[in-house]
Structures are given as structure tokens and as C-alpha cells.
Amino acid sequence: MVLENKVPQGKLADKWTSYKSSMPLVAPNNKRRLEVIVVGTGLAGAAAAASLGELGYQVKCFTFHDSPRRAHSIAAQGGINAAKNYQNDGDSVHRLFYDTIKGGDYRSREANVHRLAEVSRDIIDQCVAQGVPFAREYGGLLANRSFGGVQVSRTFYAKGQTGQQLLIGAYSALSRQISLGTVKMYNRHEMLDVVKIDGKARGIIARNLLTGELERHAAHCVVLCTGGYGNVYYLSTNAMTCNVSAGWRAVRRGALMANPCYTQIHPTCIPVSGEYQSKLTLMSESLRNDGRVWVPKNLDDAKAIREGSKTALDIPEEDRDYYLERRYPAFGNLVPRDVASRAAKVACDDGFGVNPTGLAVYLDFAAAIERYGRSAANTKGMDPDKTSKETIIQMGEAVVENKYGNLFQMYEKITGENPYKMPMKIFPAVHYTMGGLWVDYNLETNVPGLFCCGEANFSDHGANRLGASALMQGLADGYFVLPYTVGTFLADEIRTPAFNPNAPEFKEVENDVSNRLNTLMNIKGNQSVESFHRRLGKIVWENCGMSRNEEGLKKGIETIKALREEFYKDVFVPGSADEFNPELEKAARVADFMELGEIMMHDALDRKESCGGHFREEYATEEGEAKRDDGNYTYVSAWSWSDDGNHQLHKEELQFDNVELKTRSYK
Amino acid sequence: MKLKLKVWRQKSANDKGYFEEHMVTANEHMSFLEMIDVLNEELISQKKDPVAFEHDCREGICGTCNMVINGRPHGPSKGTTVCQLHMRVFNDGDTIVIEPWRAKSFPIIKDLVVDRSAFDRIIQAGGYISVNTGQAPDGNAIPIEQAVAADAFDSAACIGCGACVAACPNASAMLFTSAKVNHLNSLPQGKTEATIRVQKMVAQMDLEGFGNCSNTGACEVECPKEISIANIAAMNRDYFSSMVGSEESV
Ligand SMILES: Cc1cc2nc3c(=O)[nH]c(=O)nc-3n(C[C@H](O)[C@H](O)[C@H](O)COP(=O)(O)OP(=O)(O)OC[C@H]3O[C@@H](n4cnc5c(N)ncnc54)[C@H](O)[C@@H]3O)c2cc1C
Ligand code: SF4
Ligand code: FES
């Protein structure tokens, strides 16, 4: 299959503008006759549904949540990037474009990333107009902070709740369209399949989660904004219900899963504390500005800490290994996420882990507290050298509390330990999935009429995403790209009458869905869905997590297959399919995760190089750093699924005309 | 630690509910919801129906989780959602009573799951600023005083969980509604529609059957985001001044 990316001709910086002005348009009277289904109400979905409604399309919008406002975008903490250059520090569209391409380790499409950087500015304007309460300077202008991997200050934020505020903005725009009648909202409805007619996506089968009833919904085209699939690992920073099913069902109807092996592992999360653990909590990247990462130098000390006979405070300065500062003197504790995560893994693999499970390193604020304390004393006219250590520390803690108080409090709530006195224990955790449905420049999959936005697509982040750019991409897709590019498909459909949901194609797909659910109900085995999900997560984490190798991946594929067989023989789903049944919902999602997990491993096996979040142990430099192979792997991998295991890889070659491919170095 | 749970079970809105007792073994590092997970795994292993409850982010931001624990929405800890509550605040041997939000406007769906779509409809009535995509002026065109922005943020921090309604003896939705009204009405962008917004949102709130506010302050005490009751007074001011001189009641 030839993957046509439909990138328009012309100079990089002009492509989007000239494309937009020459794109086929749909006249307002025709828009009213065209129906669009949007699945998902996160930043991408809520923004897309609201904007399409404003343009005059008839929109039906679906979410499995009880309200559009619950989508997982709500949990994003740190901020959203935009090339506004309000700080006058030399930022520009080109710089944001370049940082994103480089941060993605040269595995994303230039034209898409440039467009993202261009529309990033409009996003901030839009959000401010909606009433998003961004942080402001004393003069009343918008404030910015810096994030990892860049040299300018371009991140807009609303305390540690940026995602919440942006989502509430998009939700309010959506609510307005619902009240105007342009969008019909279906809460507690889960899309379980895509319906195609003559090869084009024309509707979905959704399950009403309250009654269990299957419903057929037809439209002229379908847009999936269904989020990321990090929960394939079971433990992640994602919300409990995040899943891959919408995208995966699309793959089973002919769409392609692109770059499934690119997973972002975030270095600073609260470590796993026991087998019962259900999810992991992120501690914002901003902490690495002041926290120093270390483990003991001596294995004996690490062992004593694990056994509880020593604590961090018993380890003298000279016996601590600040390994990031040692290995990466130029960037120190602020190396990018993938690098910091792998370094923590190496330390723990070598036996230096500092919690009972051996899977944690320290993030220590003692030095920062003292430094801030001394400087606070100084500004108060006290001589730091003559001030008591206690006073210095008190003053320093106050400064740190001002900066990170809510994070420290969150940490203490979860762990019961006071991070002002004891260094935090942290460990990397699955956070974001760069992979997703393959889409072209129009955000359309290879199935005509099936579009995909937000984290659910693969489009902009290559092999590694920079902080604060997922919110940007979700809103860019939803507000400023899809509402226009969808016209390239719909302009040819203005004479197509509304589709009949009683058409045989709908009945057939509904039957498939119903059979699938009944299969799950009728296994009546002995093991819970949750227990299978946990086991799946372990397999994917161990074999396709922070580092991968050929042997592990091959083993992983076989183990997943065996687990899948066991699942279909022995899973137990209580209740019935025709009622409110959260266990059945979960079972269907876990079933899809098991297939996705296998494709991830095939993809990781195929990619015989290390890049971004994908680290193959066989392809590393002498010092253990990632080694890309631009000669052979500068492509997007796009997978189709086949039940007999004969999955096909399709390639979209990436072309770099505007940036030079370089090795990322943080030494 | 060993705990005795008394959990509300109710098959559907029309069925009668009852308390069911279970013994659970937990440890103090678990979150409250992980303790419920343990109970449910146990029920499933006995081929029984697990307790239906809602949750998603498990970090206190999505507003999905909702349980009344020993009579208190979101349990005993201040400024905390159920999902952020940890077992270390309980003691070995404790009895814990777990109930759903109880309010006429939040009908029970099953066990601890309730229907909070009334909140969505209140927002649809006017909880927005009417600006289409692409119509916005530059983000810095209107400077906003830092303190004004910070106040708007504090009101906007509401997670729409409904604990305020569950805590209120009258099941009033004033804290939720006023937080949204103030978030938008206090910003320059939201001023143009301030009057119509407060009228429509209050009208919808009444239509949904939420009770009146009698200033007990219970909502503020139980709100996991510590939304201030001052929002209610501010909304009342907006509301009454909007009604002065208005002939028809909305
Ligand atoms: C803890 C955390 C912190 C983060 N912090 C940041 C940050 O500071 N900056 C940043 O840029 N990014 C951050 N991210 C990443 C970012 O939040 C997400 O990538 C982004 O919000 C995803 O938005 P989305 O609209 O694509 O999907 P989501 O917000 O996940 O929405 C998915 C929607 O699809 C619906 N859905 C899914 N499947 C179905 C189905 N089958 N049927 C019906 N509905 C369905 C869901 O109900 C939901 O409405 C963070 C992520 C996490 C986990
Ligand atoms: S005001 Fe507080 S209690 Fe009420 S819905 Fe908002 S966050 Fe929940
Ligand atoms: S589960 Fe999201 S707030 Fe509790």
C-alpha cells in the first residue's frame, strides 16, 4: 500500500496558508445537510465538535464518560507551548518547529510540525477569549515558564492545572453548541466499531453504557479523538479508563497503527508501592529545576536502605552518586525525559534502587532548600554564615513551598513522607504514546472519511514528545486544523443524502459487536479482567518498556499470545451485556490492548535502531546512549492487523528538506 | 488492617437500596479506591456482582469519584477527593459506611453511581463566553490584573464533582453554579454576557430541582477544591441586581 501523506507543495512556511486558501469549501447551506460524528471530548474532541458546530455542520459527539468535562486532558499539569514570543527571548514559529522536530529525534513529518507551530499562537488567543485563567504578570500580561529541551520561555500555564482549565474552556464552547442545537451530545456512550459503506467511514456502533443497548449512528464522516493508549502497560499516569479500543477497532476495519512502539516514559513519578497499585502519579517535570537525582555509591548502602536499616539521611555526601550530573554535565538534572528515565533504570538494574522493591531513586531538595535559605537570609540583611542552620532551612523551605507546595503536598498525601525532610523517591512511569492511527496532512486515515486528532493519532511528536506540546497539538488539531481539512472530504459529499442506519452494513457491524460482547460474557471462566490487565501490563513493560532487545521482544510476543488464549478461555465477566456493566466495558478494552501490545512489539522488533522513547539495547553507543540509523529507519511504520499473525508493515518515508539530521547530545 | 465495610447496594434507580456488609483486609499505603478494588476482586472471585462506583483520574482532578464515607462526601480529609484519600487515615478494626451522593437531582444509577448530568445542563444554560473559533483578538490585547486572574482561577478550580450538593441539607447547587458564574463574570471577557448568564444558569439550576441555599456552609467544608462560599454571595449580588427593573422573571 502506498501511503500518500498529501503534504501540499510549496515552501514549508507557506504550505498551510496557501493550502487553506485554496482548499475546497463547503457552502453554509450544504454544511447544514452534512453530518459529522466526533468520538471523544478531550481537548481534541471537544475543540473539534465545538468548531464544527460553529461552522454549521450537524455534529454528533460521543464520550464514554458521564460528562464531556471528565476526559483525561483534565489531568495535564504543566502547561501548553505557543510561539508567541511574548518574552521577547527570540522565540519564533521556526524555533518551535525546530525544537519539536529535534525533540522528536527526527522521526516526525516536517509539514505537520510546522503547521502545529504556526497555529499554536491562535490557540492562546482563543483560550484567553473563552476565559481560561492563565497565569499573569503583575502588569496583567500573560506569564510564561520554561520546559525541558528548549532554550526559550514559551509555556503558558494555569498553576498546576493547565489541562483542566483548557478542557473547561473547550467544554464550555462545546456546551454552547449543544445548547444551540448544532451538536447533539451522547454521554456514557462507547464507540465499539466503525461502519464503512463502499469503503468510506459512514458511522459507528456505540453501546449505551447505562442500558447496554447497541446503537447505530450514521454520518457523512467520522472523527476519532479518543486519546492515548498508555494503559496497555496497566500502570501509567493515564486515567483508569483511557484505552485504545476506538483506534484499534478502526485498525481492524482497515486503518493503520503508526509507530506503536514509541512510548514516552516520564522520569519523575511516584514509584509503585505494592501489587494492589492501580495507577501512577506524575510529579511535574518542573521539579527537576531544583531537585537533584541520586542513588548511593555503595551497593551495601542501597541494600541497607531497601531493608530499612538506613535512610537517605545516613548517606554522607561523598557516598552519593548524582549520576545525571556525572553522566551529563552540560544538562545535568535537566536532560530530556527519555534520557533521564533510562539513567534511572540503569541505576536500579545495577542494584542501587532505594525502596523495598528496588525500583526508585532519590530526588533531593536539600541543596535547593539550603541555597534558597541562604539567599533569603541575605535579602533580609542576615549573614548566612552567622545564621543558624535551622533558620536557613526554615527560610529555604518557605521558598520551596512557594514554588512547589501543591506537588509536595500531593507527594505527602500519597506516600505519607515529608519531602521537605526526606528526599522524594521517584521512578519512571509510562506517560504518553507518540504512536497512534496513521493520518495524512489532512488528519485523515487511509480509510476515506475517517479522521483522527489529538493523542490518538501519530502525527506530530515523532519518537519523543517535548513537555507542554500535547495540549498544544490536541487544541491545534481540534480548533484549527480538522474543521478545515474535513472540508477536503466533505466538499465531494454535498449531494450525498444522509445515511440510513438500517442499511445492511450497519446491521452487519452491529452483529459483529454483539457477537464479540457475547463471546466475552459467555467465557464464564475464573479470572478477573483486572488480573489479566495486570499481567498484560507486566509483559509489555518488561519486554517493550524503557529498553528493548530482540530476545525480549520475541519472547514478549509469544507470552502475549499465550495470555490472550488464556483470556479467551478463563476470563470471568459478571452480570450481563444488556445492563450497566463496567466489568464488560473493561473486558472489551483489555481484549483490544492484548492485540495492540503484540503490534507494539512487532514494531519495536522491526526498528533496529534507538530513537527517542524507543531504546534498543543492541543499538547503543559505547557509553550506552541511543544510536539512530537514519540511513535505514527514517520512516513512519504503519501496521495493519491480521488474525493469523501475518501483520503487515507499511512505510511512509520521511523527508527532511528544512532541517539537518543531527545526533542529540546532552553531554 | 482489617475493616468492616457497610456499602450501599442498589440495582437501579427504581430498586430499593440496602447496606451490605463486607470484611476487607487492606494496608495503609493503599488509596481508598484501591481498597474498594480489593473488595471487588474478592466479590468477582466469588462470582458475585462487584460494587459499582465511578472513578477515573485517581488524582483528584477529573471530578468523577463520589462516595459519602461515614457521612462525609469524599471522606474525612480536608480538601481531598475520595481517590486521594489514603487508608492510613483509618485504623485497624474500623467500620466504614459508604454511600452514594444523595440528592433528588442526582438519581442513583447503580450502587454508588449517580447521574450528575444536571450539572452539564447548568453549564449549557450559560457557562460559557460566546466566541467562535478564530474570532479571538490577541491574547495580550486585554491585560487582566493579576489578582483578578487569580480569583477567576480559584473559582474555575471546581471539578464538578457534586460534593457540595451531597453535603447540603437542601441539596442546593449554589456553590457549583456560583463558582462558574464568578469565574466568567469576573473576567473582562465575560462581562458582556454577565447578566444573561447569571439569570439563565440560576433558572436552569432551579429547573433541575436543586434546593435553596440556607447558608449552612456545609458545601464549602466538604468541597475538595476548597471553593469559597463567598462565590455564592457574589452570585447573589449579580443575580439580584440583574433582576432589578426586569419585568419578567426568567
Ligand atoms: C498526568 C498527565 C499530565 C500531563 N501533562 C501535560 C502537560 O502539562 N502538557 C501537555 O502538553 N501535555 C500533558 N499531558 C498529555 C496530554 O494531557 C494528553 O496527551 C492530551 O490531553 C490528550 O488529549 P486528547 O483530546 O487527545 O484525549 P483525551 O483527553 O484522553 O480524551 C479522550 C476522549 O475520548 C473519549 N473516548 C475514548 N474512546 C472512546 C470510545 N471508544 N467511545 C467513546 N468515547 C471514547 C473519552 O471519553 C475522552 O472524552 C499529560 C498527560 C498526563 C497523563
Ligand atoms: S464546588 Fe466543590 S464540591 Fe461543588 S462541584 Fe465544584 S469542586 Fe465539587
Ligand atoms: S477519580 Fe478523578 S477526581 Fe477522583
Short mmCIF file of N, CA, C and O and ligand atoms in Angstrom, two decimals, chain A residues 39-45 62-65 68 71-80 147 162 189-192 225-228 237-239 242-243 245-246 279 282 431-432 453-456 465-472 474, chain B residues 59, ligand 1:
data_model
loop_
_atom_site.label_atom_id
_atom_site.label_comp_id
_atom_site.label_asym_id
_atom_site.label_seq_id
_atom_site.Cartn_x
_atom_site.Cartn_y
_atom_site.Cartn_z
N VAL A 39 -15.91 11.37 18.02
CA VAL A 39 -15.83 10.49 19.18
C VAL A 39 -14.73 11.03 20.10
O VAL A 39 -13.58 11.13 19.69
N GLY A 40 -15.11 11.37 21.32
CA GLY A 40 -14.15 11.88 22.28
C GLY A 40 -14.40 13.36 22.57
O GLY A 40 -14.74 14.13 21.67
N THR A 41 -14.22 13.74 23.84
CA THR A 41 -14.43 15.14 24.24
C THR A 41 -13.27 15.67 25.05
O THR A 41 -13.43 16.51 25.91
N GLY A 42 -12.07 15.12 24.81
CA GLY A 42 -10.87 15.71 25.41
C GLY A 42 -10.58 17.02 24.67
O GLY A 42 -11.44 17.56 23.95
N LEU A 43 -9.38 17.53 24.82
CA LEU A 43 -9.07 18.79 24.14
C LEU A 43 -9.33 18.68 22.65
O LEU A 43 -9.95 19.56 22.05
N ALA A 44 -8.89 17.58 22.06
CA ALA A 44 -9.06 17.44 20.61
C ALA A 44 -10.53 17.33 20.24
O ALA A 44 -11.02 18.06 19.37
N GLY A 45 -11.25 16.45 20.89
CA GLY A 45 -12.63 16.18 20.52
C GLY A 45 -13.57 17.34 20.84
O GLY A 45 -14.39 17.74 20.00
N PHE A 62 -19.64 11.91 20.96
CA PHE A 62 -19.75 10.77 21.86
C PHE A 62 -18.63 10.74 22.89
O PHE A 62 -17.48 11.05 22.58
N THR A 63 -18.97 10.34 24.11
CA THR A 63 -17.95 10.04 25.10
C THR A 63 -18.44 8.93 26.00
O THR A 63 -19.64 8.85 26.27
N PHE A 64 -17.52 8.10 26.47
CA PHE A 64 -17.97 7.07 27.41
C PHE A 64 -18.04 7.62 28.83
O PHE A 64 -18.57 6.98 29.72
N HIS A 65 -17.50 8.82 29.03
CA HIS A 65 -17.57 9.43 30.35
C HIS A 65 -18.99 9.90 30.65
O HIS A 65 -19.81 10.03 29.74
N PRO A 68 -18.69 15.39 29.24
CA PRO A 68 -17.54 15.70 28.38
C PRO A 68 -16.37 16.24 29.19
O PRO A 68 -15.21 16.09 28.78
N ALA A 71 -12.85 14.04 30.42
CA ALA A 71 -11.81 13.46 29.56
C ALA A 71 -10.44 13.62 30.22
O ALA A 71 -10.20 14.55 30.99
N HIS A 72 -9.54 12.73 29.86
CA HIS A 72 -8.28 12.70 30.57
C HIS A 72 -7.42 13.95 30.39
O HIS A 72 -6.52 14.20 31.19
N SER A 73 -7.69 14.74 29.38
CA SER A 73 -6.96 16.02 29.23
C SER A 73 -7.01 16.83 30.51
O SER A 73 -6.13 17.64 30.78
N ILE A 74 -8.06 16.63 31.29
CA ILE A 74 -8.26 17.37 32.53
C ILE A 74 -7.05 17.26 33.47
O ILE A 74 -6.81 18.13 34.29
N ALA A 75 -6.28 16.18 33.34
CA ALA A 75 -5.23 15.91 34.33
C ALA A 75 -3.89 16.56 34.00
O ALA A 75 -2.97 16.51 34.81
N ALA A 76 -3.76 17.16 32.82
CA ALA A 76 -2.46 17.72 32.45
C ALA A 76 -2.10 18.85 33.41
O ALA A 76 -2.94 19.65 33.79
N GLN A 77 -0.84 18.87 33.81
CA GLN A 77 -0.44 19.80 34.87
C GLN A 77 0.30 21.02 34.35
O GLN A 77 -0.10 22.16 34.55
N GLY A 78 1.41 20.74 33.66
CA GLY A 78 2.45 21.75 33.48
C GLY A 78 2.14 22.94 32.61
O GLY A 78 2.37 24.09 32.99
N GLY A 79 1.62 22.72 31.39
CA GLY A 79 1.39 23.88 30.55
C GLY A 79 1.27 23.55 29.08
O GLY A 79 1.29 22.39 28.68
N ILE A 80 1.13 24.63 28.30
CA ILE A 80 0.93 24.50 26.85
C ILE A 80 1.87 25.46 26.13
O ILE A 80 1.99 26.63 26.50
N PHE A 147 10.22 24.85 29.85
CA PHE A 147 10.10 23.41 29.98
C PHE A 147 11.33 22.75 29.39
O PHE A 147 12.11 23.39 28.70
N THR A 162 -3.22 23.23 34.18
CA THR A 162 -3.42 23.79 32.85
C THR A 162 -4.41 22.97 32.03
O THR A 162 -5.28 23.53 31.35
N HIS A 189 -21.72 6.84 26.23
CA HIS A 189 -21.86 6.02 25.02
C HIS A 189 -20.46 5.65 24.56
O HIS A 189 -19.63 6.52 24.32
N GLU A 190 -20.20 4.37 24.42
CA GLU A 190 -18.87 3.95 23.99
C GLU A 190 -18.92 3.44 22.56
O GLU A 190 -19.69 2.53 22.23
N MET A 191 -18.08 4.03 21.72
CA MET A 191 -17.99 3.56 20.34
C MET A 191 -17.28 2.21 20.33
O MET A 191 -16.19 2.07 20.86
N LEU A 192 -17.91 1.22 19.72
CA LEU A 192 -17.29 -0.11 19.70
C LEU A 192 -16.91 -0.56 18.30
O LEU A 192 -16.29 -1.61 18.14
N CYS A 225 -11.21 11.14 18.32
CA CYS A 225 -10.34 11.97 19.18
C CYS A 225 -10.28 11.26 20.52
O CYS A 225 -10.69 11.81 21.54
N THR A 226 -9.79 10.04 20.50
CA THR A 226 -10.05 9.13 21.61
C THR A 226 -8.86 8.91 22.54
O THR A 226 -8.87 7.99 23.35
N GLY A 227 -7.83 9.76 22.42
CA GLY A 227 -6.77 9.76 23.41
C GLY A 227 -5.73 8.67 23.23
O GLY A 227 -5.71 7.94 22.24
N GLY A 228 -4.82 8.57 24.22
CA GLY A 228 -3.66 7.68 24.11
C GLY A 228 -3.90 6.32 24.73
O GLY A 228 -4.90 6.10 25.41
N THR A 237 0.48 6.95 34.05
CA THR A 237 -0.07 8.17 34.63
C THR A 237 -1.44 8.49 34.02
O THR A 237 -2.06 9.47 34.38
N ASN A 238 -1.88 7.68 33.07
CA ASN A 238 -3.19 7.91 32.45
C ASN A 238 -4.32 7.58 33.42
O ASN A 238 -4.14 6.79 34.35
N ALA A 239 -5.48 8.13 33.13
CA ALA A 239 -6.66 7.80 33.93
C ALA A 239 -7.05 6.34 33.69
O ALA A 239 -6.66 5.74 32.68
N CYS A 242 -8.65 5.25 30.20
CA CYS A 242 -8.01 5.51 28.90
C CYS A 242 -7.78 4.18 28.19
O CYS A 242 -7.33 3.22 28.80
N ASN A 243 -8.06 4.13 26.93
CA ASN A 243 -7.94 2.84 26.23
C ASN A 243 -7.75 3.05 24.73
O ASN A 243 -7.86 4.17 24.24
N SER A 245 -9.41 1.19 22.30
CA SER A 245 -10.40 0.44 21.51
C SER A 245 -10.91 1.16 20.27
O SER A 245 -11.06 0.54 19.22
N ALA A 246 -11.20 2.45 20.37
CA ALA A 246 -11.74 3.13 19.19
C ALA A 246 -10.74 3.02 18.04
O ALA A 246 -11.08 2.60 16.93
N LYS A 279 -2.69 2.84 39.75
CA LYS A 279 -2.20 3.82 38.77
C LYS A 279 -1.00 4.57 39.35
O LYS A 279 -0.71 4.46 40.54
N LEU A 282 2.10 11.37 38.43
CA LEU A 282 3.18 12.18 37.91
C LEU A 282 3.61 13.24 38.92
O LEU A 282 2.78 13.82 39.59
N HIS A 431 3.69 7.40 30.30
CA HIS A 431 3.02 8.69 30.42
C HIS A 431 2.24 9.08 29.16
O HIS A 431 1.17 9.64 29.22
N TYR A 432 2.80 8.80 28.01
CA TYR A 432 2.21 9.32 26.77
C TYR A 432 2.57 8.38 25.63
O TYR A 432 3.64 7.76 25.64
N CYS A 453 -7.65 12.84 15.54
CA CYS A 453 -6.99 14.01 16.12
C CYS A 453 -6.47 13.72 17.53
O CYS A 453 -6.94 12.81 18.20
N GLY A 454 -5.56 14.57 17.99
CA GLY A 454 -5.09 14.50 19.37
C GLY A 454 -4.12 13.35 19.59
O GLY A 454 -3.47 12.87 18.66
N GLU A 455 -4.03 12.91 20.84
CA GLU A 455 -3.07 11.87 21.17
C GLU A 455 -3.34 10.57 20.39
O GLU A 455 -2.45 9.74 20.21
N ALA A 456 -4.57 10.40 19.94
CA ALA A 456 -4.94 9.17 19.24
C ALA A 456 -4.25 9.03 17.89
O ALA A 456 -4.13 7.93 17.36
N ARG A 465 8.03 13.12 22.68
CA ARG A 465 7.29 14.37 22.74
C ARG A 465 7.92 15.30 23.77
O ARG A 465 8.31 14.86 24.85
N LEU A 466 8.01 16.58 23.44
CA LEU A 466 8.51 17.56 24.39
C LEU A 466 7.39 17.94 25.36
O LEU A 466 6.21 17.92 25.00
N GLY A 467 7.76 18.33 26.57
CA GLY A 467 6.76 18.75 27.55
C GLY A 467 5.92 19.90 27.02
O GLY A 467 6.40 20.74 26.26
N ALA A 468 4.64 19.93 27.41
CA ALA A 468 3.72 21.02 27.09
C ALA A 468 3.33 21.10 25.62
O ALA A 468 2.80 22.09 25.16
N SER A 469 3.60 20.04 24.86
CA SER A 469 3.21 20.11 23.46
C SER A 469 2.07 19.18 23.09
O SER A 469 1.59 19.23 21.96
N ALA A 470 1.59 18.36 24.03
CA ALA A 470 0.43 17.51 23.71
C ALA A 470 -0.84 18.33 23.78
O ALA A 470 -1.74 18.19 22.95
N LEU A 471 -0.91 19.23 24.76
CA LEU A 471 -2.09 20.10 24.87
C LEU A 471 -2.16 20.96 23.62
O LEU A 471 -3.22 21.17 23.03
N MET A 472 -0.98 21.45 23.22
CA MET A 472 -0.91 22.28 22.01
C MET A 472 -1.42 21.50 20.79
O MET A 472 -2.24 22.00 20.01
N GLY A 474 -3.40 18.80 20.68
CA GLY A 474 -4.82 18.47 20.77
C GLY A 474 -5.68 19.64 20.34
O GLY A 474 -6.62 19.51 19.55
N GLU B 59 -6.43 11.05 40.75
CA GLU B 59 -5.52 12.02 41.35
C GLU B 59 -6.21 13.33 41.67
O GLU B 59 -5.56 14.35 41.79
C1 LIG C 1 -0.80 13.21 34.25
C2 LIG C 1 -0.62 13.83 32.89
C3 LIG C 1 -0.11 15.12 32.79
C4 LIG C 1 0.06 15.70 31.54
N1 LIG C 1 0.57 16.98 31.48
C5 LIG C 1 0.71 17.56 30.27
C6 LIG C 1 1.19 18.90 30.16
O1 LIG C 1 1.49 19.56 31.16
N2 LIG C 1 1.30 19.45 28.93
C7 LIG C 1 0.96 18.77 27.80
O2 LIG C 1 1.05 19.33 26.71
N3 LIG C 1 0.50 17.50 27.87
C8 LIG C 1 0.36 16.88 29.07
N4 LIG C 1 -0.11 15.59 29.13
C9 LIG C 1 -0.56 14.92 27.90
C10 LIG C 1 -1.94 15.43 27.47
O3 LIG C 1 -2.72 15.69 28.62
C11 LIG C 1 -2.73 14.46 26.60
O4 LIG C 1 -1.91 13.96 25.60
C12 LIG C 1 -3.91 15.16 25.92
O5 LIG C 1 -4.67 15.85 26.86
C13 LIG C 1 -4.79 14.16 25.18
O6 LIG C 1 -5.96 14.80 24.71
P1 LIG C 1 -6.95 14.07 23.73
O7 LIG C 1 -8.05 15.02 23.45
O8 LIG C 1 -6.23 13.53 22.57
O9 LIG C 1 -7.50 12.80 24.55
P2 LIG C 1 -8.26 12.65 25.95
O10 LIG C 1 -8.29 13.90 26.72
O11 LIG C 1 -7.72 11.43 26.59
O12 LIG C 1 -9.76 12.37 25.53
C14 LIG C 1 -10.20 11.16 25.01
C15 LIG C 1 -11.70 11.23 24.86
O13 LIG C 1 -12.15 10.16 24.06
C16 LIG C 1 -13.23 9.52 24.67
N5 LIG C 1 -13.21 8.14 24.18
C17 LIG C 1 -12.13 7.31 24.04
N6 LIG C 1 -12.52 6.14 23.49
C18 LIG C 1 -13.84 6.22 23.29
C19 LIG C 1 -14.81 5.32 22.76
N7 LIG C 1 -14.46 4.12 22.31
N8 LIG C 1 -16.09 5.73 22.71
C20 LIG C 1 -16.46 6.96 23.16
N9 LIG C 1 -15.58 7.86 23.65
C21 LIG C 1 -14.29 7.49 23.71
C22 LIG C 1 -13.04 9.71 26.15
O14 LIG C 1 -14.26 9.59 26.81
C23 LIG C 1 -12.49 11.14 26.17
O15 LIG C 1 -13.58 12.03 26.09
C24 LIG C 1 -0.27 14.99 30.37
C25 LIG C 1 -0.77 13.70 30.48
C26 LIG C 1 -0.92 13.11 31.71
C27 LIG C 1 -1.39 11.70 31.77
#
